[in-house]
PDB file of C-alpha atoms in Angstrom:
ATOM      1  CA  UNK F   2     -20.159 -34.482 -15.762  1.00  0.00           C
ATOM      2  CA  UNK F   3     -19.258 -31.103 -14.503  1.00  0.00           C
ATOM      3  CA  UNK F   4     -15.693 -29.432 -15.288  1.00  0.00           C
ATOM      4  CA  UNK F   5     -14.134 -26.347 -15.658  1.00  0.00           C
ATOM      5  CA  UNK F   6     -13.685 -24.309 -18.402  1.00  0.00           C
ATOM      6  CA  UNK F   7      -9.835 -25.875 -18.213  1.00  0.00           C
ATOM      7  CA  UNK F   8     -10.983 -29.150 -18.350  1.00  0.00           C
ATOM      8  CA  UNK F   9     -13.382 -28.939 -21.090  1.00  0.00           C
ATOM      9  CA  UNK F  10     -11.137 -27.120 -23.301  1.00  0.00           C
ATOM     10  CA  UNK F  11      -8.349 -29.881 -22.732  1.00  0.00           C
ATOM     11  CA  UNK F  12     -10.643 -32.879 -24.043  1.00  0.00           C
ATOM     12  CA  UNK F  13     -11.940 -32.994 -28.047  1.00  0.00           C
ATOM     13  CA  UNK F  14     -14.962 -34.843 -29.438  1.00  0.00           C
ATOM     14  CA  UNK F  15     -13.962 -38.156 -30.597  1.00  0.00           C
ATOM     15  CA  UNK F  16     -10.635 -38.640 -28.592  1.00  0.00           C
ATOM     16  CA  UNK F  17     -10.000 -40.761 -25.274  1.00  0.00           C
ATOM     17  CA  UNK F  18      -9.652 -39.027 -22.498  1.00  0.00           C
ATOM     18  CA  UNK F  19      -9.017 -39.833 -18.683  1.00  0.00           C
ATOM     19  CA  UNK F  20     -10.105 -37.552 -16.455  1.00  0.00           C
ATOM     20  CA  UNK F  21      -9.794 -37.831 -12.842  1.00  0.00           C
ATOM     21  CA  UNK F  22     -13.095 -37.869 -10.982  1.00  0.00           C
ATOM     22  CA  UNK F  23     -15.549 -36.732  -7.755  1.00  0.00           C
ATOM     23  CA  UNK F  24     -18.846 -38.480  -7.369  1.00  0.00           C
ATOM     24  CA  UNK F  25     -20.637 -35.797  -4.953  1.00  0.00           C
ATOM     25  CA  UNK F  26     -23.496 -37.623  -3.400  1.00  0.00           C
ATOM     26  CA  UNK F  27     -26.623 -35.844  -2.069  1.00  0.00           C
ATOM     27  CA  UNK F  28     -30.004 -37.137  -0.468  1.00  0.00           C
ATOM     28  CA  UNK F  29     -31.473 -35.441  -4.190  1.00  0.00           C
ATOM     29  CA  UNK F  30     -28.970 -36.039  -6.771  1.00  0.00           C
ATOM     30  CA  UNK F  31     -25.466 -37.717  -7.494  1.00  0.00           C
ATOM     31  CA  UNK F  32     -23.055 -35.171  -8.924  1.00  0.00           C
ATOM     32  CA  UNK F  33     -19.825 -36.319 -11.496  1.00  0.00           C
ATOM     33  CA  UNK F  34     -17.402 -34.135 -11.376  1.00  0.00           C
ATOM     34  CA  UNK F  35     -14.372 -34.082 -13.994  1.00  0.00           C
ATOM     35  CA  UNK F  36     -10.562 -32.979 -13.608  1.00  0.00           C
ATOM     36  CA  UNK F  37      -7.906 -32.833 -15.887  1.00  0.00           C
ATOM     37  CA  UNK F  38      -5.280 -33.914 -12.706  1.00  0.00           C
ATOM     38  CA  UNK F  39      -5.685 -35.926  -9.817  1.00  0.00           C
ATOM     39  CA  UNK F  40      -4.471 -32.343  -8.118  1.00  0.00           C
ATOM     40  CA  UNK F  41      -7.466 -30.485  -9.157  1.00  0.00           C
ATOM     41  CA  UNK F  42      -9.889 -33.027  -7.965  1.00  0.00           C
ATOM     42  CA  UNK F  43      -7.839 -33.310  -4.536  1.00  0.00           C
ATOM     43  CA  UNK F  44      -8.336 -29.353  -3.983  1.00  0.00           C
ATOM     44  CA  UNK F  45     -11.703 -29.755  -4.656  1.00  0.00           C
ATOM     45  CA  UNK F  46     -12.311 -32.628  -2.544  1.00  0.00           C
ATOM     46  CA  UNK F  47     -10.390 -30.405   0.210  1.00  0.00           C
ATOM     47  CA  UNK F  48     -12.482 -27.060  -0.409  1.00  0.00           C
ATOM     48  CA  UNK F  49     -15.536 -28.744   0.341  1.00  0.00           C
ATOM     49  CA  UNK F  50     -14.408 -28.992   3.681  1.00  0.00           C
ATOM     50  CA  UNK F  51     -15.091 -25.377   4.299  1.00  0.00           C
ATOM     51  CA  UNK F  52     -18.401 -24.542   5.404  1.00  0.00           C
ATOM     52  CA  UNK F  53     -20.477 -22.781   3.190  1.00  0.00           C
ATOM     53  CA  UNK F  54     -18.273 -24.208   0.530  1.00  0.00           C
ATOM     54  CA  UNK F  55     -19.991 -26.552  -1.865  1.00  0.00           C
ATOM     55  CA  UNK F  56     -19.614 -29.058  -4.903  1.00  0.00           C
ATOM     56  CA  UNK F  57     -20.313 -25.557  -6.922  1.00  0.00           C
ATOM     57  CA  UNK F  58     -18.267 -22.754  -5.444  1.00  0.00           C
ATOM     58  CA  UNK F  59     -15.281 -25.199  -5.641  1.00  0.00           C
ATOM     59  CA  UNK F  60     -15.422 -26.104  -9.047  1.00  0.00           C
ATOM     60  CA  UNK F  61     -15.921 -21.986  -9.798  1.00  0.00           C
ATOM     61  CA  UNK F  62     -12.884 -21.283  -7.420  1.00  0.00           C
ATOM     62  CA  UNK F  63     -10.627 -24.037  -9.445  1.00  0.00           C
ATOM     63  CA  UNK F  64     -12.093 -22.321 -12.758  1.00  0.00           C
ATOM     64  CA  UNK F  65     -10.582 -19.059 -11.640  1.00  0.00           C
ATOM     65  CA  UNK F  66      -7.764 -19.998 -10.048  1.00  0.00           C
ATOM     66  CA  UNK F  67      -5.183 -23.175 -10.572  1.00  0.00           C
ATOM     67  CA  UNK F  68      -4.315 -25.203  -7.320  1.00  0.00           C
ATOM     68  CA  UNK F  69      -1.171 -23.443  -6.640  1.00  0.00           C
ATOM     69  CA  UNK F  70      -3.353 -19.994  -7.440  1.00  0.00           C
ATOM     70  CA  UNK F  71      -5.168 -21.156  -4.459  1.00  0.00           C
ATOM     71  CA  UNK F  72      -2.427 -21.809  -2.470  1.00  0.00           C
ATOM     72  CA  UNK F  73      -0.499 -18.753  -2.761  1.00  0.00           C
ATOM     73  CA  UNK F  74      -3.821 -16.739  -2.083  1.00  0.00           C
ATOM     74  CA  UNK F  75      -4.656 -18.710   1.223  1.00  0.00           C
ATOM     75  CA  UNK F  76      -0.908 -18.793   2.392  1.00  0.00           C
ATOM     76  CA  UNK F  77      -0.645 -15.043   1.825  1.00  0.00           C
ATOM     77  CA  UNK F  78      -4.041 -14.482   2.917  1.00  0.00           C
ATOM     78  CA  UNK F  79      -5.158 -12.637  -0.327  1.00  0.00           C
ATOM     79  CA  UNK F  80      -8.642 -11.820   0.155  1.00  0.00           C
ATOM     80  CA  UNK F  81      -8.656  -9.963  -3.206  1.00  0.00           C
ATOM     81  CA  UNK F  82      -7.954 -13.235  -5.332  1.00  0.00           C
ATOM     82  CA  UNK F  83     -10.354 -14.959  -3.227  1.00  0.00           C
ATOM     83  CA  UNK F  84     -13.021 -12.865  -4.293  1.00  0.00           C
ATOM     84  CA  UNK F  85     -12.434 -12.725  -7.882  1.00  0.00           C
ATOM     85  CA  UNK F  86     -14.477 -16.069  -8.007  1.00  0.00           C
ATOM     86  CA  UNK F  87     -17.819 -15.377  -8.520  1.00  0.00           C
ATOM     87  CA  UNK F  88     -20.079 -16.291  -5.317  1.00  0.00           C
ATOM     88  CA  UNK F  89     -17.599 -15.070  -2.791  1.00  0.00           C
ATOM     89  CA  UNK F  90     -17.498 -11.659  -0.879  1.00  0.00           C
ATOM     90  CA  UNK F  91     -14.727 -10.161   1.590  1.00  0.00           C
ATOM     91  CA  UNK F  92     -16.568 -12.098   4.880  1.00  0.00           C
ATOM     92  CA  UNK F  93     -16.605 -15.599   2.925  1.00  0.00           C
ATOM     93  CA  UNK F  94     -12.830 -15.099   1.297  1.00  0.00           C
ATOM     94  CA  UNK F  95     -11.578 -14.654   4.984  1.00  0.00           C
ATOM     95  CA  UNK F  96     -13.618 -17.413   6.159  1.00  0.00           C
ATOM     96  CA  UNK F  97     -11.814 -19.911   3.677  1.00  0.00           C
ATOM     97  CA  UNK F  98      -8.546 -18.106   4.159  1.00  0.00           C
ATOM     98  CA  UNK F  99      -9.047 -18.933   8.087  1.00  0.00           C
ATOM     99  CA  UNK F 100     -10.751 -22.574   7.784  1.00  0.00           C
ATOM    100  CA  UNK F 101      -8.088 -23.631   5.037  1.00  0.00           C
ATOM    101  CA  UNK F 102      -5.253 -22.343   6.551  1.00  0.00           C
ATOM    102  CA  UNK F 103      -2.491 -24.619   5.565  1.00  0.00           C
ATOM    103  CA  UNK F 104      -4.480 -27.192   4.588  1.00  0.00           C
ATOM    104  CA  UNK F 105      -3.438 -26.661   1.052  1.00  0.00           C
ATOM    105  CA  UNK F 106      -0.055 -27.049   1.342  1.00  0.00           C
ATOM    106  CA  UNK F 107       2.613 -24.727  -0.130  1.00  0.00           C
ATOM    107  CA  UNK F 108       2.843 -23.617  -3.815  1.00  0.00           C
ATOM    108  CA  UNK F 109       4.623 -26.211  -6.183  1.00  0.00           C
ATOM    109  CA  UNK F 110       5.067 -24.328  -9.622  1.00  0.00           C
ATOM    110  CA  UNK F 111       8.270 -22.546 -10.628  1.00  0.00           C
ATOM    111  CA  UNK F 112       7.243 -19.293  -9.639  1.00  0.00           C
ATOM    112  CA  UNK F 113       8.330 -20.045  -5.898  1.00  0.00           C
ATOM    113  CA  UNK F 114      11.424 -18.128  -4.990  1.00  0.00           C
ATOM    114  CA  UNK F 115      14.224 -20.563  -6.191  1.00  0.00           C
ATOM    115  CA  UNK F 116      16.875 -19.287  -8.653  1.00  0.00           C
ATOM    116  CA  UNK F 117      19.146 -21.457  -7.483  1.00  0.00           C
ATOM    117  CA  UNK F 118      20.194 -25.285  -8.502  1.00  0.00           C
ATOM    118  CA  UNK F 119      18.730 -26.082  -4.694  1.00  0.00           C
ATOM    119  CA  UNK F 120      15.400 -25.172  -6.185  1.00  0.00           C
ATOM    120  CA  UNK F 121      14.136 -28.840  -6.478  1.00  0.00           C
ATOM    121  CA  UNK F 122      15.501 -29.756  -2.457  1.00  0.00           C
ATOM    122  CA  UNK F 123      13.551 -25.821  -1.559  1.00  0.00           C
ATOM    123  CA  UNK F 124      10.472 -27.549  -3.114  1.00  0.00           C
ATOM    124  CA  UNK F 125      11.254 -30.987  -1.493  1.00  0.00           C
ATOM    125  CA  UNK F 126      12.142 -29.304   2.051  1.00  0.00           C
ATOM    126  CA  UNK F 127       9.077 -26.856   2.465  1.00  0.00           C
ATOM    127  CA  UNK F 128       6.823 -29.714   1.459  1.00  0.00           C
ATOM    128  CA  UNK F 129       8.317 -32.131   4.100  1.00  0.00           C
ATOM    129  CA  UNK F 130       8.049 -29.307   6.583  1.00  0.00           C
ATOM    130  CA  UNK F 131       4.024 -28.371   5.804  1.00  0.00           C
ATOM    131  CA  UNK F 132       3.956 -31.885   6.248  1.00  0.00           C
ATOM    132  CA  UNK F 133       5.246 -32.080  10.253  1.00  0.00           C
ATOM    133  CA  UNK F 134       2.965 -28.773  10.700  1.00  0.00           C
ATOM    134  CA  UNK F 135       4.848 -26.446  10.352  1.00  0.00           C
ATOM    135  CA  UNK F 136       2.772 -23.543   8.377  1.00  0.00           C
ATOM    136  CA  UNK F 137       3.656 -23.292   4.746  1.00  0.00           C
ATOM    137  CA  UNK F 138       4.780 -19.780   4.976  1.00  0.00           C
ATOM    138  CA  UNK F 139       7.025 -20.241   7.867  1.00  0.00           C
ATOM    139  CA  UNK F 140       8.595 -23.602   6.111  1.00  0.00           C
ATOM    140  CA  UNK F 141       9.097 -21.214   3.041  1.00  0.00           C
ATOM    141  CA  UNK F 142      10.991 -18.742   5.084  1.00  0.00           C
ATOM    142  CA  UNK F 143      13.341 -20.936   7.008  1.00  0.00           C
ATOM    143  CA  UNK F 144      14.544 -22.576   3.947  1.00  0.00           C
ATOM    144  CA  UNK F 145      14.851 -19.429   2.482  1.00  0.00           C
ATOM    145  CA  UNK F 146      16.902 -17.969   5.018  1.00  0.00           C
ATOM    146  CA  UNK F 147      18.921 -21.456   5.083  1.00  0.00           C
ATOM    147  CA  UNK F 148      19.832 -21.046   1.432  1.00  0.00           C
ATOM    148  CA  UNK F 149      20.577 -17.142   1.781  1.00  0.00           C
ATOM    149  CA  UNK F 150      22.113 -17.805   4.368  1.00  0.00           C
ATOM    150  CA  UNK F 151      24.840 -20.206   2.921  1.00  0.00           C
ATOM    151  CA  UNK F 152      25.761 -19.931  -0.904  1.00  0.00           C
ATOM    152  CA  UNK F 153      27.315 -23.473  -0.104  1.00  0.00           C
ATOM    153  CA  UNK F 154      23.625 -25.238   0.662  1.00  0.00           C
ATOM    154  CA  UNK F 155      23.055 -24.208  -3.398  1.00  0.00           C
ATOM    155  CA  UNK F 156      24.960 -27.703  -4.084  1.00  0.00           C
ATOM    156  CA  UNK F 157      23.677 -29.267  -0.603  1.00  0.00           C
ATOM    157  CA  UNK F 158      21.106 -32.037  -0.669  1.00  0.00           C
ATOM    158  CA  UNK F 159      17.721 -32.198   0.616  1.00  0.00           C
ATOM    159  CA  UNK F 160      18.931 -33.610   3.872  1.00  0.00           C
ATOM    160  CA  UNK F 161      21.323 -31.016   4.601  1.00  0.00           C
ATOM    161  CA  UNK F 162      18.987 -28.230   3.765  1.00  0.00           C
ATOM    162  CA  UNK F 163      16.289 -30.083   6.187  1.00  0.00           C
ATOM    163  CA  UNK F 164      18.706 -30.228   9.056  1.00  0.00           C
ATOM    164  CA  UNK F 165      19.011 -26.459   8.713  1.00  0.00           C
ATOM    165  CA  UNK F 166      15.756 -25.690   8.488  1.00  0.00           C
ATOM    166  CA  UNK F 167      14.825 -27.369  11.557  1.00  0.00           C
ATOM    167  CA  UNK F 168      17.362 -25.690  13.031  1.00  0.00           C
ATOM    168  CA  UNK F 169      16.646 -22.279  12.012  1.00  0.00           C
ATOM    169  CA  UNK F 170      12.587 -22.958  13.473  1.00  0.00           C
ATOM    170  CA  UNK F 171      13.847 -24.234  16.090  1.00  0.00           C
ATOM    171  CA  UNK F 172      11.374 -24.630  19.142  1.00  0.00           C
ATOM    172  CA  UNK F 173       8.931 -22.362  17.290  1.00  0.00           C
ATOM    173  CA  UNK F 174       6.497 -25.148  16.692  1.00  0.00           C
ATOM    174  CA  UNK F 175       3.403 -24.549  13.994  1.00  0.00           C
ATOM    175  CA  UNK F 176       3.742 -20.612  14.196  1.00  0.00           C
TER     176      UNK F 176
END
Protein backbone atom coordinates (compact mmCIF):
# COMPACT_ATOMS: atom_id res chain seq x y z
CA UNK A 1 0.00 0.00 0.00
CA UNK A 2 1.16 3.42 -0.87
CA UNK A 3 0.70 6.52 1.65
CA UNK A 4 2.10 9.58 2.51
CA UNK A 5 4.58 10.43 4.75
CA UNK A 6 1.31 11.65 7.02
CA UNK A 7 -0.19 8.52 6.83
CA UNK A 8 2.63 6.34 7.61
CA UNK A 9 3.70 8.28 10.50
CA UNK A 10 0.03 8.11 11.97
CA UNK A 11 -0.08 4.12 12.03
CA UNK A 12 2.53 1.94 14.51
CA UNK A 13 3.64 -1.68 14.07
CA UNK A 14 1.43 -3.88 15.96
CA UNK A 15 -1.72 -1.59 16.34
CA UNK A 16 -5.13 -1.66 14.28
CA UNK A 17 -5.53 0.73 12.06
CA UNK A 18 -8.30 1.78 9.45
CA UNK A 19 -7.26 3.53 6.76
CA UNK A 20 -9.41 4.71 4.07
CA UNK A 21 -8.53 3.32 0.65
CA UNK A 22 -8.00 3.75 -3.50
CA UNK A 23 -7.56 0.63 -5.54
CA UNK A 24 -5.95 2.32 -8.83
CA UNK A 25 -6.37 -0.20 -11.54
CA UNK A 26 -4.11 -0.33 -14.63
CA UNK A 27 -3.91 -2.77 -17.75
CA UNK A 28 -0.12 -3.63 -15.80
CA UNK A 29 -0.63 -3.43 -12.20
CA UNK A 30 -3.33 -2.80 -9.38
CA UNK A 31 -2.24 0.03 -7.11
CA UNK A 32 -3.52 0.27 -3.03
CA UNK A 33 -3.45 3.35 -1.96
CA UNK A 34 -3.79 4.33 1.90
CA UNK A 35 -5.34 7.54 3.69
CA UNK A 36 -5.58 8.48 7.06
CA UNK A 37 -9.32 10.31 6.15
CA UNK A 38 -11.88 9.55 3.82
CA UNK A 39 -10.98 13.46 2.75
CA UNK A 40 -7.56 12.68 1.63
CA UNK A 41 -8.53 9.77 -0.45
CA UNK A 42 -11.54 11.92 -1.98
CA UNK A 43 -8.87 14.70 -3.16
CA UNK A 44 -6.96 12.17 -4.54
CA UNK A 45 -9.60 10.41 -6.27
CA UNK A 46 -10.52 14.09 -7.62
CA UNK A 47 -6.81 15.08 -8.72
CA UNK A 48 -6.63 12.27 -10.91
CA UNK A 49 -9.07 13.87 -12.91
CA UNK A 50 -6.56 16.31 -14.21
CA UNK A 51 -4.72 15.31 -17.13
CA UNK A 52 -1.30 14.62 -16.75
CA UNK A 53 -2.16 14.02 -13.17
CA UNK A 54 -1.61 10.49 -11.98
CA UNK A 55 -2.01 7.88 -9.03
CA UNK A 56 1.73 9.35 -8.21
CA UNK A 57 1.76 13.11 -8.52
CA UNK A 58 -1.43 13.04 -6.35
CA UNK A 59 -0.28 11.17 -3.59
CA UNK A 60 3.13 13.64 -3.74
CA UNK A 61 0.76 16.75 -3.96
CA UNK A 62 -1.34 15.41 -0.70
CA UNK A 63 2.26 14.70 0.91
CA UNK A 64 3.07 18.35 0.53
CA UNK A 65 0.10 19.88 1.00
CA UNK A 66 -3.20 18.92 3.28
CA UNK A 67 -6.65 19.03 1.40
CA UNK A 68 -7.53 22.42 2.48
CA UNK A 69 -3.61 23.37 1.47
CA UNK A 70 -4.87 22.43 -1.86
CA UNK A 71 -7.80 24.24 -1.79
CA UNK A 72 -6.66 27.53 -0.77
CA UNK A 73 -3.81 27.24 -3.48
CA UNK A 74 -6.31 26.40 -6.41
CA UNK A 75 -9.00 28.96 -5.15
CA UNK A 76 -6.35 31.67 -4.97
CA UNK A 77 -4.63 30.41 -7.89
CA UNK A 78 -1.18 30.02 -6.14
CA UNK A 79 1.05 28.70 -8.65
CA UNK A 80 3.97 28.94 -6.16
CA UNK A 81 2.43 26.26 -3.67
CA UNK A 82 1.55 24.27 -6.57
CA UNK A 83 4.96 23.85 -7.50
CA UNK A 84 6.50 23.12 -4.29
CA UNK A 85 5.44 19.41 -5.00
CA UNK A 86 8.00 17.75 -6.61
CA UNK A 87 7.05 16.80 -10.41
CA UNK A 88 5.26 20.00 -11.13
CA UNK A 89 6.55 23.19 -12.99
CA UNK A 90 4.82 26.75 -13.54
CA UNK A 91 2.90 25.32 -17.04
CA UNK A 92 1.53 22.10 -15.09
CA UNK A 93 0.59 24.18 -11.64
CA UNK A 94 -1.62 26.47 -13.93
CA UNK A 95 -2.93 23.62 -15.75
CA UNK A 96 -4.38 22.06 -12.42
CA UNK A 97 -5.20 25.49 -11.11
CA UNK A 98 -7.42 25.88 -14.47
CA UNK A 99 -8.78 22.10 -14.80
CA UNK A 100 -9.61 22.01 -10.92
CA UNK A 101 -11.05 25.15 -10.63
CA UNK A 102 -13.62 24.81 -7.97
CA UNK A 103 -13.77 21.41 -8.06
CA UNK A 104 -12.24 21.26 -4.66
CA UNK A 105 -14.51 23.09 -2.88
CA UNK A 106 -13.69 25.89 -0.40
CA UNK A 107 -11.26 25.62 2.57
CA UNK A 108 -12.81 24.01 5.81
CA UNK A 109 -10.09 24.51 8.62
CA UNK A 110 -10.16 27.40 11.10
CA UNK A 111 -7.90 29.49 9.33
CA UNK A 112 -10.85 30.82 7.04
CA UNK A 113 -11.71 34.37 7.90
CA UNK A 114 -14.30 33.87 10.77
CA UNK A 115 -13.69 35.57 14.15
CA UNK A 116 -16.98 35.73 14.78
CA UNK A 117 -19.63 33.22 16.64
CA UNK A 118 -21.24 33.02 12.82
CA UNK A 119 -18.05 31.20 11.97
CA UNK A 120 -19.68 27.67 11.88
CA UNK A 121 -23.03 29.14 9.55
CA UNK A 122 -19.75 31.15 7.24
CA UNK A 123 -18.45 27.54 6.90
CA UNK A 124 -22.00 26.03 6.43
CA UNK A 125 -23.10 28.96 3.91
CA UNK A 126 -19.97 29.05 1.52
CA UNK A 127 -20.15 25.29 1.33
CA UNK A 128 -23.91 25.28 0.35
CA UNK A 129 -23.08 28.01 -2.12
CA UNK A 130 -19.85 26.03 -3.95
CA UNK A 131 -22.40 23.57 -3.95
CA UNK A 132 -25.22 25.52 -6.40
CA UNK A 133 -21.95 26.72 -8.46
CA UNK A 134 -21.25 29.43 -7.34
CA UNK A 135 -17.18 29.66 -7.29
CA UNK A 136 -15.71 29.18 -3.88
CA UNK A 137 -14.08 32.49 -3.81
CA UNK A 138 -17.05 34.45 -4.77
CA UNK A 139 -19.31 32.35 -2.07
CA UNK A 140 -16.47 33.38 0.43
CA UNK A 141 -16.85 36.99 -0.39
CA UNK A 142 -20.57 37.43 -0.32
CA UNK A 143 -20.83 35.94 3.03
CA UNK A 144 -18.16 37.94 4.03
CA UNK A 145 -19.56 41.07 3.02
CA UNK A 146 -23.05 39.74 4.54
CA UNK A 147 -21.47 39.38 7.96
CA UNK A 148 -19.43 42.80 7.67
CA UNK A 149 -22.00 44.08 6.56
CA UNK A 150 -24.40 43.48 9.59
CA UNK A 151 -22.84 42.97 13.17
CA UNK A 152 -26.47 41.57 13.83
CA UNK A 153 -26.01 38.33 11.26
CA UNK A 154 -23.00 37.40 14.08
CA UNK A 155 -26.06 35.76 16.14
CA UNK A 156 -28.12 35.00 12.77
CA UNK A 157 -28.54 31.41 11.63
CA UNK A 158 -27.42 29.70 8.64
CA UNK A 159 -30.64 30.47 6.89
CA UNK A 160 -30.57 34.03 7.40
CA UNK A 161 -27.00 34.40 6.40
CA UNK A 162 -27.95 32.23 3.09
CA UNK A 163 -30.80 34.52 2.20
CA UNK A 164 -28.26 37.34 2.23
CA UNK A 165 -25.84 35.88 0.43
CA UNK A 166 -27.97 35.11 -2.39
CA UNK A 167 -28.96 38.34 -2.29
CA UNK A 168 -25.77 40.07 -2.27
CA UNK A 169 -24.71 37.64 -5.74
CA UNK A 170 -27.55 38.32 -6.96
CA UNK A 171 -27.96 37.56 -10.82
CA UNK A 172 -24.18 37.15 -11.01
CA UNK A 173 -24.42 33.46 -11.63
CA UNK A 174 -20.98 31.16 -11.33
CA UNK A 175 -18.61 34.31 -11.74
Amino acid sequence: MHTTPATLASVRTGTSATLATSLVVREDSMTLFGFAQAEERDVFELLQTVSGVGPRLALAMLAVHTPDDLRRAVASEDVKAMTMVPGIGQKGARRIILELGDRLGPATDASAPAATPAGGARTDVVTALAGLGWPAKAAESAVDAVLAADDAAAGADTAAVLRAALQQLGGNRHG
